[in-house]
Short mmCIF file of C-alpha atoms and ligand atoms in Angstrom, two decimals:
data_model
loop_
_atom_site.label_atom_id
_atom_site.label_comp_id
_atom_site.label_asym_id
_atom_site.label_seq_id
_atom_site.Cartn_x
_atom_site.Cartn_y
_atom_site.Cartn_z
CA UNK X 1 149.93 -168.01 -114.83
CA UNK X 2 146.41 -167.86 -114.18
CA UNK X 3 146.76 -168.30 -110.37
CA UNK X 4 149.52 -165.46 -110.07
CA UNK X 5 147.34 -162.84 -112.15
CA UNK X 6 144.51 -163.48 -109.79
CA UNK X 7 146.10 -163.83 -106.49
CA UNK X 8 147.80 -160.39 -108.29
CA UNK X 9 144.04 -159.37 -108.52
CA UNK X 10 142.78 -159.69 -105.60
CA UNK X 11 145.93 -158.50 -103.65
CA UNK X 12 145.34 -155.09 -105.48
CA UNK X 13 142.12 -155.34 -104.84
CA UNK X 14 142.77 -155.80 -101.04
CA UNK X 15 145.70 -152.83 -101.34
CA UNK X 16 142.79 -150.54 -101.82
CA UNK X 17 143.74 -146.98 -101.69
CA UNK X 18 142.43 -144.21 -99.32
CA UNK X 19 139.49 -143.01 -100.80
CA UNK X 20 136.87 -142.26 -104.06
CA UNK X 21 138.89 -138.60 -104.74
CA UNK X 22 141.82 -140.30 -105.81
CA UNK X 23 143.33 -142.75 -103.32
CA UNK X 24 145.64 -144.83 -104.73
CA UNK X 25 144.97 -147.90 -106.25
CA UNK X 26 147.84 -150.37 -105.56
CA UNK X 27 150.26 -150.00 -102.55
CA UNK X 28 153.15 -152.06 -104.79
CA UNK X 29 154.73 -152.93 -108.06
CA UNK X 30 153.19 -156.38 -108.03
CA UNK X 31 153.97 -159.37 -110.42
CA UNK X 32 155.06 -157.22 -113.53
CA UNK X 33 158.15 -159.22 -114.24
CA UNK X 34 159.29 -156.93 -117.42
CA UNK X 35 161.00 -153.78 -116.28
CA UNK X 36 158.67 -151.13 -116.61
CA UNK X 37 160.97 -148.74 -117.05
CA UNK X 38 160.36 -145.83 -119.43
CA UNK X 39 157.55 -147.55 -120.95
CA UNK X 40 154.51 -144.75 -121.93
CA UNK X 41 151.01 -146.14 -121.31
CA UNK X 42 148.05 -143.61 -122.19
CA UNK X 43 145.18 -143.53 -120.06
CA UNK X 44 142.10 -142.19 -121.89
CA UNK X 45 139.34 -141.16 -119.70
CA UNK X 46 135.46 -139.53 -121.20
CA UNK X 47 135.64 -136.61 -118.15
CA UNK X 48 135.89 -134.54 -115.26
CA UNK X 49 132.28 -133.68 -114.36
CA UNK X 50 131.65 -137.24 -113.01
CA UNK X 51 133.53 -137.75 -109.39
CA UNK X 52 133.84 -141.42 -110.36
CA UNK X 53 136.19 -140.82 -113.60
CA UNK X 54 138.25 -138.70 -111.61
CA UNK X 55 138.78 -141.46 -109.19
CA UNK X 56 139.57 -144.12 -111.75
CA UNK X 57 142.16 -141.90 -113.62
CA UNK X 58 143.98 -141.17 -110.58
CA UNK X 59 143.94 -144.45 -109.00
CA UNK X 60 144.89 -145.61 -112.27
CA UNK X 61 147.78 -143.81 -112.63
CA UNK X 62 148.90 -144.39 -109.11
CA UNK X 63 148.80 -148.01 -109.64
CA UNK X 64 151.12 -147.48 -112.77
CA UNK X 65 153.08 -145.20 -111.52
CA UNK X 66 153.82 -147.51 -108.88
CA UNK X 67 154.46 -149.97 -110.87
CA UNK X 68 156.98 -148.28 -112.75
CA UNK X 69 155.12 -147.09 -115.61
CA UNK X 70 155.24 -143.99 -117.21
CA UNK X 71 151.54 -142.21 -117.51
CA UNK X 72 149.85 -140.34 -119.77
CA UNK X 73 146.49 -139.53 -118.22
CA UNK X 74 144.13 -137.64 -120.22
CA UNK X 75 140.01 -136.02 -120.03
CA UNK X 76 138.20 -135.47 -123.43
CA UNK X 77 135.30 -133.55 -121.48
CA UNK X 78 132.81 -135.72 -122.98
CA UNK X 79 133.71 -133.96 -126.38
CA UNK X 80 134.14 -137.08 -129.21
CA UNK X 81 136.69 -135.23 -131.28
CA UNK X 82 139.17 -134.28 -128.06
CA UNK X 83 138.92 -138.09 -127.04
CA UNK X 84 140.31 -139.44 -130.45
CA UNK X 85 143.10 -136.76 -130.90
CA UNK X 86 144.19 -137.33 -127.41
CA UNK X 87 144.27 -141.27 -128.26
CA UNK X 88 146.06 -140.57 -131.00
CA UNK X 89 148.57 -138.50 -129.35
CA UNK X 90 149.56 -141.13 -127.11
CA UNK X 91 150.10 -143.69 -130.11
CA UNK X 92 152.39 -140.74 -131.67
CA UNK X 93 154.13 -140.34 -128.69
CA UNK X 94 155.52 -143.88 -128.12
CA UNK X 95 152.65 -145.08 -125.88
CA UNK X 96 153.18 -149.05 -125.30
CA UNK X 97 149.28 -149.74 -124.11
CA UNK X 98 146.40 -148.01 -124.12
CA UNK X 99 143.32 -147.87 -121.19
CA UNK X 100 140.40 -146.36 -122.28
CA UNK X 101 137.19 -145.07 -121.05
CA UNK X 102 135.55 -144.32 -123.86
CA UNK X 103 132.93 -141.36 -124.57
CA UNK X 104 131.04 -142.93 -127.62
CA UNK X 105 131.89 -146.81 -127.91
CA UNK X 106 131.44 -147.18 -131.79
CA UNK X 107 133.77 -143.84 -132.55
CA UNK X 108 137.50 -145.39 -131.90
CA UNK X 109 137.41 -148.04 -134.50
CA UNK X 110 140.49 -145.95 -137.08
CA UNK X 111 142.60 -144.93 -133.25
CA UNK X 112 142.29 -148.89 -132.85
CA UNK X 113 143.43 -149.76 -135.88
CA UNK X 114 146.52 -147.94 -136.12
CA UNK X 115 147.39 -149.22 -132.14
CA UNK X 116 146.68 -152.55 -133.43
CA UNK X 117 149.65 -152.29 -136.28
CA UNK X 118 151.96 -150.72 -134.14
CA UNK X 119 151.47 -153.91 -131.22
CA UNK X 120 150.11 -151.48 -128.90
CA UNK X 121 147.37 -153.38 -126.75
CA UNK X 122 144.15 -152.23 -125.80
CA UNK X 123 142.39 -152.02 -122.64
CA UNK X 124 138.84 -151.25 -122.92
CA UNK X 125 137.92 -149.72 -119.49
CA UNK X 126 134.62 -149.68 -117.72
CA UNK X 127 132.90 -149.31 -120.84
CA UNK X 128 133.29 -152.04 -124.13
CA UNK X 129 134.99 -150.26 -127.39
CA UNK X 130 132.35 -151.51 -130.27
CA UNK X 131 132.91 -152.26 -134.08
CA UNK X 132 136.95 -153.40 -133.70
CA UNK X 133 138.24 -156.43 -133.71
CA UNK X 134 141.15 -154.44 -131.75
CA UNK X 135 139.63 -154.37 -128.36
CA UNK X 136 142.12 -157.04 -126.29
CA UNK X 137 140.63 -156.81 -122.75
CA UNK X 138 137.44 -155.62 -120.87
CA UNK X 139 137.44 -154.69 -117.48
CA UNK X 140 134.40 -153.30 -115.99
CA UNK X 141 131.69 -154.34 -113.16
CA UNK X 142 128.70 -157.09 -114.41
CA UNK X 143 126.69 -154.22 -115.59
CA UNK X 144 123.81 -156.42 -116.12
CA UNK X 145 123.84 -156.97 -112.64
CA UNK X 146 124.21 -152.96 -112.34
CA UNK X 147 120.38 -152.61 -114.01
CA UNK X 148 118.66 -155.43 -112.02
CA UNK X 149 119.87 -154.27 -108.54
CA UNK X 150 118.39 -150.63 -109.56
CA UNK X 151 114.92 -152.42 -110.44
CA UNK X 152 115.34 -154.39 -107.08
CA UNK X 153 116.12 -150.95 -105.24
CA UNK X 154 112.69 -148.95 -106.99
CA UNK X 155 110.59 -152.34 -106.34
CA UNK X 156 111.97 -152.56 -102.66
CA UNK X 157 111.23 -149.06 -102.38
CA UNK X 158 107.93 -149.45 -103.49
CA UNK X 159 106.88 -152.28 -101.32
CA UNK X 160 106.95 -154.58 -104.56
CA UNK X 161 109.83 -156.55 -102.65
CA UNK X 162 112.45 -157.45 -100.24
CA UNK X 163 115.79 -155.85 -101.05
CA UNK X 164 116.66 -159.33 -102.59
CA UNK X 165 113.98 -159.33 -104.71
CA UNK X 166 111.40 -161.64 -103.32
CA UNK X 167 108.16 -160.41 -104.00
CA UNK X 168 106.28 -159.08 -100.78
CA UNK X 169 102.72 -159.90 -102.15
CA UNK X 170 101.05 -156.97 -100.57
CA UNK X 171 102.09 -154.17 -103.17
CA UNK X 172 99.78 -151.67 -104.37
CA UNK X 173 98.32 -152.11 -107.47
CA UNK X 174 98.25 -149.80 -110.27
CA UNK X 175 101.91 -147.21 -109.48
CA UNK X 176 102.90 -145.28 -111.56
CA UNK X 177 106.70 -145.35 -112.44
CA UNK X 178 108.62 -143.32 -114.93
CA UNK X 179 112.49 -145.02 -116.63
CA UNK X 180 115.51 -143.32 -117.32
CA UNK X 181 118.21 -144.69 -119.10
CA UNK X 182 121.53 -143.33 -119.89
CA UNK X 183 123.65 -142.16 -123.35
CA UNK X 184 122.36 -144.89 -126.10
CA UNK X 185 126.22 -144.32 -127.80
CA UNK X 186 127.49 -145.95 -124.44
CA UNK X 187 127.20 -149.98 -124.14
CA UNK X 188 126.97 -149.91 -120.48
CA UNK X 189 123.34 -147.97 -121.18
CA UNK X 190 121.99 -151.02 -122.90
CA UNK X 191 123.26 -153.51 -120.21
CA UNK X 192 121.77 -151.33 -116.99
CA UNK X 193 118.54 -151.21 -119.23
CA UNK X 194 118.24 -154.59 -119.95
CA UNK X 195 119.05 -155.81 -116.23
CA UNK X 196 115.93 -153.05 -114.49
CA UNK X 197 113.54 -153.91 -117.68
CA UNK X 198 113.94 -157.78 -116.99
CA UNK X 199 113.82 -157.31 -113.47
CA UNK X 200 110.52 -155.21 -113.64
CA UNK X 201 108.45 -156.74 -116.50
CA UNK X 202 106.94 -159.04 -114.73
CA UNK X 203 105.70 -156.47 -111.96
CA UNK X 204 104.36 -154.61 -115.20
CA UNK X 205 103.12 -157.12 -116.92
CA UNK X 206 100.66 -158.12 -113.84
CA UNK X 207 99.75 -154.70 -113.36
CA UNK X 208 100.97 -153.63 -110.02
CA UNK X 209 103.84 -150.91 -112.07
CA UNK X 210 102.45 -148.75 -114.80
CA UNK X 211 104.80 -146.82 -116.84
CA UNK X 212 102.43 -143.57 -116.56
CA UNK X 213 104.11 -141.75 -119.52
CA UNK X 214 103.97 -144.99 -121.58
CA UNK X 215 107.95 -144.17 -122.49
CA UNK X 216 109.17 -147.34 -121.98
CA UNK X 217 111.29 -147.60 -124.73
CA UNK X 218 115.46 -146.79 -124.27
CA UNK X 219 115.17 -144.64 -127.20
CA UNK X 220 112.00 -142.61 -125.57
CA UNK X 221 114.00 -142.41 -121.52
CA UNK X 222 117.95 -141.98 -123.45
CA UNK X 223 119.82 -139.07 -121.66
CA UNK X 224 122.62 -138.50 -124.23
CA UNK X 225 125.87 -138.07 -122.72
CA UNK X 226 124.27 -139.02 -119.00
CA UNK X 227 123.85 -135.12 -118.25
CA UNK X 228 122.02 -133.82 -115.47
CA UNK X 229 120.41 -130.99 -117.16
CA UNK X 230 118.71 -133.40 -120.23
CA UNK X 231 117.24 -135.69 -117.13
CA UNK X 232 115.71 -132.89 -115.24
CA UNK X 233 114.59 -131.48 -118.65
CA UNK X 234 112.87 -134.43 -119.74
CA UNK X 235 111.64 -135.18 -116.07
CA UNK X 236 109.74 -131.14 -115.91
CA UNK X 237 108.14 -132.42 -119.65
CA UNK X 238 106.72 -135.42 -117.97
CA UNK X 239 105.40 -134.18 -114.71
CA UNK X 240 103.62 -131.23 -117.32
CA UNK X 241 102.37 -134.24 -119.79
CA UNK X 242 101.68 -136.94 -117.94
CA UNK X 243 101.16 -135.85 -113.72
CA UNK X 244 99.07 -132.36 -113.89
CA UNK X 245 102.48 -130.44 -113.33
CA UNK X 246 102.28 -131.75 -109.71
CA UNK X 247 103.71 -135.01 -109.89
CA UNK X 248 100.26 -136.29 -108.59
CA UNK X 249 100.82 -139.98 -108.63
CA UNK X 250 103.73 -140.50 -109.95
CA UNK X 251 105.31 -143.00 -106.90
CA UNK X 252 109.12 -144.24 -108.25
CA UNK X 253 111.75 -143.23 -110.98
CA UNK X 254 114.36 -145.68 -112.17
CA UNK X 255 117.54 -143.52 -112.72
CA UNK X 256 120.52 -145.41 -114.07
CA UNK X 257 123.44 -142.43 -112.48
CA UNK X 258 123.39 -140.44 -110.03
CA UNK X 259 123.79 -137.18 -112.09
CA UNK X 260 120.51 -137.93 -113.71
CA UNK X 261 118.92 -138.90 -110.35
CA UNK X 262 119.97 -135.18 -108.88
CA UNK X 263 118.21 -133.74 -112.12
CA UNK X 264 114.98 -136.01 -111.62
CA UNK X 265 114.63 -134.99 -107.78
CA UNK X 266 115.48 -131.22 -108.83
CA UNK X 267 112.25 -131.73 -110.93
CA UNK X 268 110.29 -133.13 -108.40
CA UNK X 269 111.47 -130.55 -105.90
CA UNK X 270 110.42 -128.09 -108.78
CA UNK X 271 106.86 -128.92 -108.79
CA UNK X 272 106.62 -128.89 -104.94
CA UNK X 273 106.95 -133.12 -104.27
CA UNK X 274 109.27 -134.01 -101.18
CA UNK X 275 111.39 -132.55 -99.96
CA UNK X 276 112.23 -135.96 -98.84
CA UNK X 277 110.67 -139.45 -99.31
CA UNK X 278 109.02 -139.52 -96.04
CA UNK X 279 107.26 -136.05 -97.37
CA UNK X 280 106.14 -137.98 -100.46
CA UNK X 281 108.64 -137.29 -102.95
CA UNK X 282 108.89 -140.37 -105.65
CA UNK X 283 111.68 -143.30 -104.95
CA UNK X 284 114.48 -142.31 -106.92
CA UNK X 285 117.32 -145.09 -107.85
CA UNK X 286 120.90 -144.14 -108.83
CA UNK X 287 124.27 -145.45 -109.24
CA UNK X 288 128.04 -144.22 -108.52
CA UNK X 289 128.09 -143.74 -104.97
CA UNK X 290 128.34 -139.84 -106.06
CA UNK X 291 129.42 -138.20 -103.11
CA UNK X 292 126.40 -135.54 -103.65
CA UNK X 293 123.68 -138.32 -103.74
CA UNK X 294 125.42 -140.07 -100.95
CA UNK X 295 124.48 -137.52 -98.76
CA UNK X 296 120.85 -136.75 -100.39
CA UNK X 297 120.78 -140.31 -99.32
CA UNK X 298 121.46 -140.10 -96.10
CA UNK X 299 118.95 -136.64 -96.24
CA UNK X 300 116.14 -139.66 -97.21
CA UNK X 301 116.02 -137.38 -100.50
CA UNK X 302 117.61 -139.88 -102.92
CA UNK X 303 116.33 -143.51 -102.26
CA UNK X 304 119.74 -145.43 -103.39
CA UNK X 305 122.41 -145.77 -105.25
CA UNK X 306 124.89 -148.72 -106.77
CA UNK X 307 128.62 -148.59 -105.42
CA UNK X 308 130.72 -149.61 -107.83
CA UNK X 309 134.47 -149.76 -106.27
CA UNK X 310 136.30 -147.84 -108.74
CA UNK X 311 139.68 -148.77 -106.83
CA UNK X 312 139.23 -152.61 -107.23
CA UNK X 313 138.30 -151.61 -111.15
CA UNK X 314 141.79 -149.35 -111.50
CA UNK X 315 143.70 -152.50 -110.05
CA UNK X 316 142.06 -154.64 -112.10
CA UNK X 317 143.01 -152.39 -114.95
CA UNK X 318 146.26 -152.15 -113.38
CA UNK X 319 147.00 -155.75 -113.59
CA UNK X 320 146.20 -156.75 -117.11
CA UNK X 321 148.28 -153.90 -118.19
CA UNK X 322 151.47 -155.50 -116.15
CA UNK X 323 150.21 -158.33 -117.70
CA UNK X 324 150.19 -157.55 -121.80
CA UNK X 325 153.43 -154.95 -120.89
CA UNK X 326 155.19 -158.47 -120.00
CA UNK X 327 154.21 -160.67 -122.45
CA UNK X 328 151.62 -162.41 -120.49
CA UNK X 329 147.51 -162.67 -121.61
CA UNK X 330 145.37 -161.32 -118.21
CA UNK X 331 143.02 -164.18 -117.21
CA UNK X 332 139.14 -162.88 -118.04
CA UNK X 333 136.59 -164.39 -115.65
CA UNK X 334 134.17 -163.87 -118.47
CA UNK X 335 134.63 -164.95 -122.56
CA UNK X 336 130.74 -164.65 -123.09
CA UNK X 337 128.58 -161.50 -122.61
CA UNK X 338 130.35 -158.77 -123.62
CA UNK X 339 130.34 -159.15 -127.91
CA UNK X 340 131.07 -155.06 -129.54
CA UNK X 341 130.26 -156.16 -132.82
CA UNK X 342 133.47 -157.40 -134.27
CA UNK X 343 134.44 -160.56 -131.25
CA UNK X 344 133.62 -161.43 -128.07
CA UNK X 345 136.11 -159.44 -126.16
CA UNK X 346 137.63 -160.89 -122.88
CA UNK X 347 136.20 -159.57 -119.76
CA UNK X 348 137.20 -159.07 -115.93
CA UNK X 349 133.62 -158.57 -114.07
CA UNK X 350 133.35 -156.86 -110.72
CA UNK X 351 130.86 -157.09 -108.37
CA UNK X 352 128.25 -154.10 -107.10
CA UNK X 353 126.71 -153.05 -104.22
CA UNK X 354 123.48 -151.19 -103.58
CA UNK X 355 123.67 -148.45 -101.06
CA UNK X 356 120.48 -147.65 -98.95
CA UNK X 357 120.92 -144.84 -95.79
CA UNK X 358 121.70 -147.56 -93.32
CA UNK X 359 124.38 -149.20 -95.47
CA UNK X 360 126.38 -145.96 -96.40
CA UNK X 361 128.48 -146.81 -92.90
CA UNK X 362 129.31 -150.24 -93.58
CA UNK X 363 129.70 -149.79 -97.35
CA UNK X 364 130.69 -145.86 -97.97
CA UNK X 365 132.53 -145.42 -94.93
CA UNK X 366 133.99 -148.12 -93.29
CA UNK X 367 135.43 -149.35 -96.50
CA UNK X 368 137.10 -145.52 -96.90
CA UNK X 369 135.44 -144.49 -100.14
CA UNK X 370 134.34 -141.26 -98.53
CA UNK X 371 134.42 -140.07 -94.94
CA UNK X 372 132.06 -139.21 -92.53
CA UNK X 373 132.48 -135.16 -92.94
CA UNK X 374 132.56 -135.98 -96.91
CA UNK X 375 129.22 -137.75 -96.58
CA UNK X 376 127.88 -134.44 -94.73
CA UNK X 377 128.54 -131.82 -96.58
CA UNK X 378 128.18 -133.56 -100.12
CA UNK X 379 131.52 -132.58 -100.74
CA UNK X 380 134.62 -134.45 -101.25
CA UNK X 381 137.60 -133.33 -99.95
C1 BGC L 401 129.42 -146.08 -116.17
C2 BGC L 401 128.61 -145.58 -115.00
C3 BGC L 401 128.42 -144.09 -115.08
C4 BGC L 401 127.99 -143.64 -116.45
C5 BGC L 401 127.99 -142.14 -116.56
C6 BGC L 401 128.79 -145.60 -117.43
O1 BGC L 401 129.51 -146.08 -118.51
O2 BGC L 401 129.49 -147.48 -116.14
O3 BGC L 401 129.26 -145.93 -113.81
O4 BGC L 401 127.41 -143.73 -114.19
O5 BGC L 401 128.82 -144.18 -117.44
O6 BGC L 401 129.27 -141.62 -116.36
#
């Protein structure tokens, strides 16, 4: 069983569909051996003013609908309240499994519950559902991993090292960085922290980074709800408190999303850095593949960002739904990391990539996430 659900997984994964704004996931109905039927299956998603959530709903839905699924696909515009009535208007009306994206992780624990005694299963997506024991499969990307290639992009950006990591040895002493992290209700925050802070301590520790602010904490660099405005708010208080108002200094800025990197550069725009990182504006990190950063990207305005394929995610998703819908358990390929609480909840990890100017061909484009025109205009179609 194990060997079908990943040879499953991967030939989803290789059925890629045509693009980041909603290319389909899966191409067939593949291994579900139940008949799908009229079987509901909500799809709960945080919102719409992300690019990236748009693309997993719709190529989750595809894949479903493909399948033979029936689809309820829903946004909760990062609004709490919306997110649990919508969950629990799927469980009213007849929904067989649920695949959720959820806005705060600790705030579904009572929807869970009441899945849990009606046999619905539970698909945790992207981001780990905390405090319930009714949480029956993760899939997401190794979002540790998601935090340490950031550091590695701000320290290769900085001369600290290669873009593997290894240290140079000829860094500057003594620059001054500043940390962003994302919304502390969201696990993935605390996993993208952890990976940059282990990544950079040591280049702290011996002096050549210097956290000029001294916020190093992921209470004091939080950006609840991951919004652009709050970044590029808190970024204008620290170039007043901390750089002279100019940003004088101030060399890198570890951004965990690419919303929050667009409000950090705004900032530094603001105070007259830049325009671009050849002009001296700071190295700014990211992550999303956002087709608006892509092309500040390949403007040399934003330094990088991570590219997490959300198609191979939505087939992923995809698959242990088939799975559970016919009786079967999806095979994790992790039973360790990710614990919300209540169990350690059984994970499928995908792997990133880190997007610099001269990868977005190979990575962005060749792989048809966006296209060329899409990367120059900033707009996808
Ligand atoms: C996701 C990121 C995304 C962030 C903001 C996180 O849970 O893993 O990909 O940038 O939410 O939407």
């Amino acid at each position: 069983m194990a060997i079908v659900s990943i040879a499953t997984a991967l030939m989803l994964a290789a059925c890629g569909g045509t693009g980041a704004g909603g290319g389909a996931a899966t191409s067939a109905s593949a291994g579900g051996s139940a008949a799908a039927g009229d079987t509901l299956v909500g799809v709960a998603m945080p919102t719409q003013t992300s690019e990236r959530w748009i693309a997993d709903g719709n190529a989750v839905k595809e894949g479903l609908e493909k399948a033979g699924y029936k689809v309820d696909l829903q946004y909760a515009n990062d609004d709490i309240p919306t997110q649990t009535q919508q969950i629990d208007a799927m469980i009213t009306a007849g929904a067989k499994l649920l695949i959720i994206a959820a806005i705060d992780g600790t705030a579904l624990t009572s929807q869970l519950e009441t899945a849990a005694s009606k046999g619905i299963k539970v698909i945790a997506y992207d981001r780990l559902i905390r405090d319930s024991e009714n949480v029956d499969f993760y899939v997401s990307f190794d979002n540790y991993k998601v935090g340490v290639a950031q550091a590695t992009a701000l320290l290769y950006g900085l001369g600290v090292t290669d873009r593997d990591g290894k240290a140079t040895g000829t860094a500057t002493k003594g620059q001054k960085i500043e940390l962003f992290a994302g919304s502390l209700d969201d696990n993935n925050a605390h996993f993208f922290w952890n990976g940059a802070i282990d990544t950079l301590k040591p280049y702290i520790t011996d002096g050549t980074l210097v956290v000029g602010s001294g916020q190093d904490t992921i209470e004091q660099a939080a950006t609840l709800r991951w919004l652009q405005e709050t970044a590029q708010k808190r970024m204008e208080d620290l170039l007043t408190s901390t750089y002279g108002g100019k940003g004088t200094g101030l060399k890198g800025v570890l951004s965990p999303y690419d919303g929050i990197s667009r409000g950090i550069i705004t900032a530094l725009q603001g105070v007259g850095m830049g325009p671009s990182i050849k002009e001296g504006l700071p190295v700014v990190t990211g992550q999303d593949a956002e087709i608006a950063s892509v092309k500040l990207i390949a403007d040399g305005v934003q330094q990088s960002t991570i590219f997490k394929d959300t198609r191979k995610l939505a087939a992923q998703a995809v698959t242990a739904a088939q799975d559970f819908l016919s009786g079967k358990t999806p095979t994790p390929n992790n039973t360790t990391d990710y614990d919300n609480g209540k169990k350690v909840v059984p994970s499928f990890l995908l792997e990133v990539d880190t997007v610099y100017a001269d990868t977005i061909q190979a990575m962005l484009i060749d792989s048809g996430y966006w296209t060329e025109d899409e990367v120059k205009s900033g707009v996808a179609k």
